[in-house]
Amino acid sequence: MVLSKRKMKQLFAFGVATVLVVCLYKSWGNPTGAKLTLGIGNADAGLLDNEVDRTRYEHHRFDHRLKPDDGEKVVLRNVENNNVLVGAPGDREAHLEELHQAKKQILVLERKIQELEGRIPRRYPDVTFLNYKNRKRILITGGAGFVGSHLVDYLMMQGHEVIVADNFFTGRKRNVEHWLGHENFELIHHDIVNPLFIEVDEIYHLASPASPPHYMYNPVKTIKTNTLGTINMLGLAKRVGAKVLIASTSEVYGDPDVHPQPETYWGHVNPIGPRACYDEGKRVAETLSYAYAKQENVNVRVARIFNTYGPRMHMNDGRVVSNFIIQALQNQSITMYGSGKQTRSFQYVSDLVDGMVALMASNYTQPVNLGNPVERTIEDFAEIIRDSVGCKSKIVELPAVEDDPQRRKPDISRAKKYLNWEPRVPLKEGLIKTIEYFRKELARSNHSQRNIFVPEATDKE
């Protein structure tokens, strides 16, 4: 039986009252029809009618270590007839010990109430109900990360069963904590460099550090995740007949000679540069995908993801969006690496999730660019963020980063043609939500002050 919080509070109050009545009954009998008050004070000091004695009474009540002063007596006053009974001095320790025992029993009741509260089912967003024919069992590797957690939210709200596998290198449990305990959700602490044996219908393979500081921190691990991890996911898809979507990246184009970048462009990548662990790792992941598709008939999809931003980004991931917003919110100088004339195309995370879901549901098997074709310079972007935050931060130029792409803009003709997809969230609208997220993160002083997931209203048109 599940009790409401109100009923448990009533139970607690009743329990406390019962314990105190029992203690008084054991100590001084049962004066029928009388209202009793307990006080500790001098016999000639007016007992509890005096504020000093009331204060001393409260101290004795709540701290059993406090001993009565010499000359004081434990008294019991009958309010009905104003009679006063004075206890023997030798009984004072016994009375205090009984009060101490009552306090211990109250603590036991508090613990039991906490245990009962823990049994109350958590409230979750109202997800769509799907019957067993329409409900899919979906694995998301890296599902506790920035993009993965938003994909989890979308698929959960659609009513599917979602399994997240994450080693929490860059992912965080708090990104998906609002689904913990839900009957359709499962979280597995697992590194996909090792095989995973489960039964699923679809696989979104998102596991990999995606920001330069993270993937450069352990380049060997980054390569293993994008090669061995991809092999394991493709092998799983082969065994269970699942459809698999590989999250590739615009970094496969390197520092491009072709602008904008279509999927037919083969790229311009430095295979031994500081970014190679990620760039070449993703290129090999694509090669593996189509090798499995050709040889083992695995049903694969490849999404080449361009710059994405939104809530749940790491504050220290080294990307321009998070760097600029944090610096602006703290009234620090906004630092650009290079002249600021480099261009990027930024898409909001909900647009990316829509694109990945559309790609998975389609019959198109070639790589597809998912990004925003609106191109902006880094300098312009810094000014937009500064104006959105409303600060007066200076924009400072720092030395350029090695192998930093100078131009980046997707050709999304395939996505429009085969997926009927294109970004819908304007840059400033997405930035307002992202800035608000970071503002709350910076203001946090404890775990309870976290950003709670609230599902956005979906467009039914």
Coordinates of C-alpha atoms in Angstrom, one line a residue, residues 8 18-19 61 63 75 95 154 156 164 192 203 226 234 251 261 278 300 321 348 378 390 396 423 453:
M8 CA 2.8 9.9 6.4
T18 CA 1.8 8.2 21.3
V19 CA 5.5 7.8 22.5
R61 CA 13.1 18.2 26.7
D63 CA 18.8 17.6 25.2
V75 CA 7.5 18.6 38.9
H95 CA 12.8 10.7 34.1
Y154 CA 12.6 12.2 -27.3
M156 CA 11.1 8.0 -24.1
V164 CA 21.6 3.6 -22.3
I192 CA 31.6 -0.3 -25.5
I203 CA 21.0 1.1 -32.1
N226 CA 35.5 4.7 -32.6
L234 CA 27.9 -3.5 -35.7
E251 CA 35.3 16.5 -38.9
Q261 CA 30.6 20.4 -47.9
Y278 CA 38.8 11.8 -33.7
V300 CA 23.2 0.9 -41.3
V321 CA 29.4 28.0 -27.6
Y348 CA 20.2 23.5 -31.9
I378 CA 33.3 33.1 -35.0
G390 CA 23.8 41.6 -22.0
V396 CA 40.1 39.0 -27.3
P423 CA 16.7 22.9 -39.0
F453 CA 13.9 18.0 -17.5

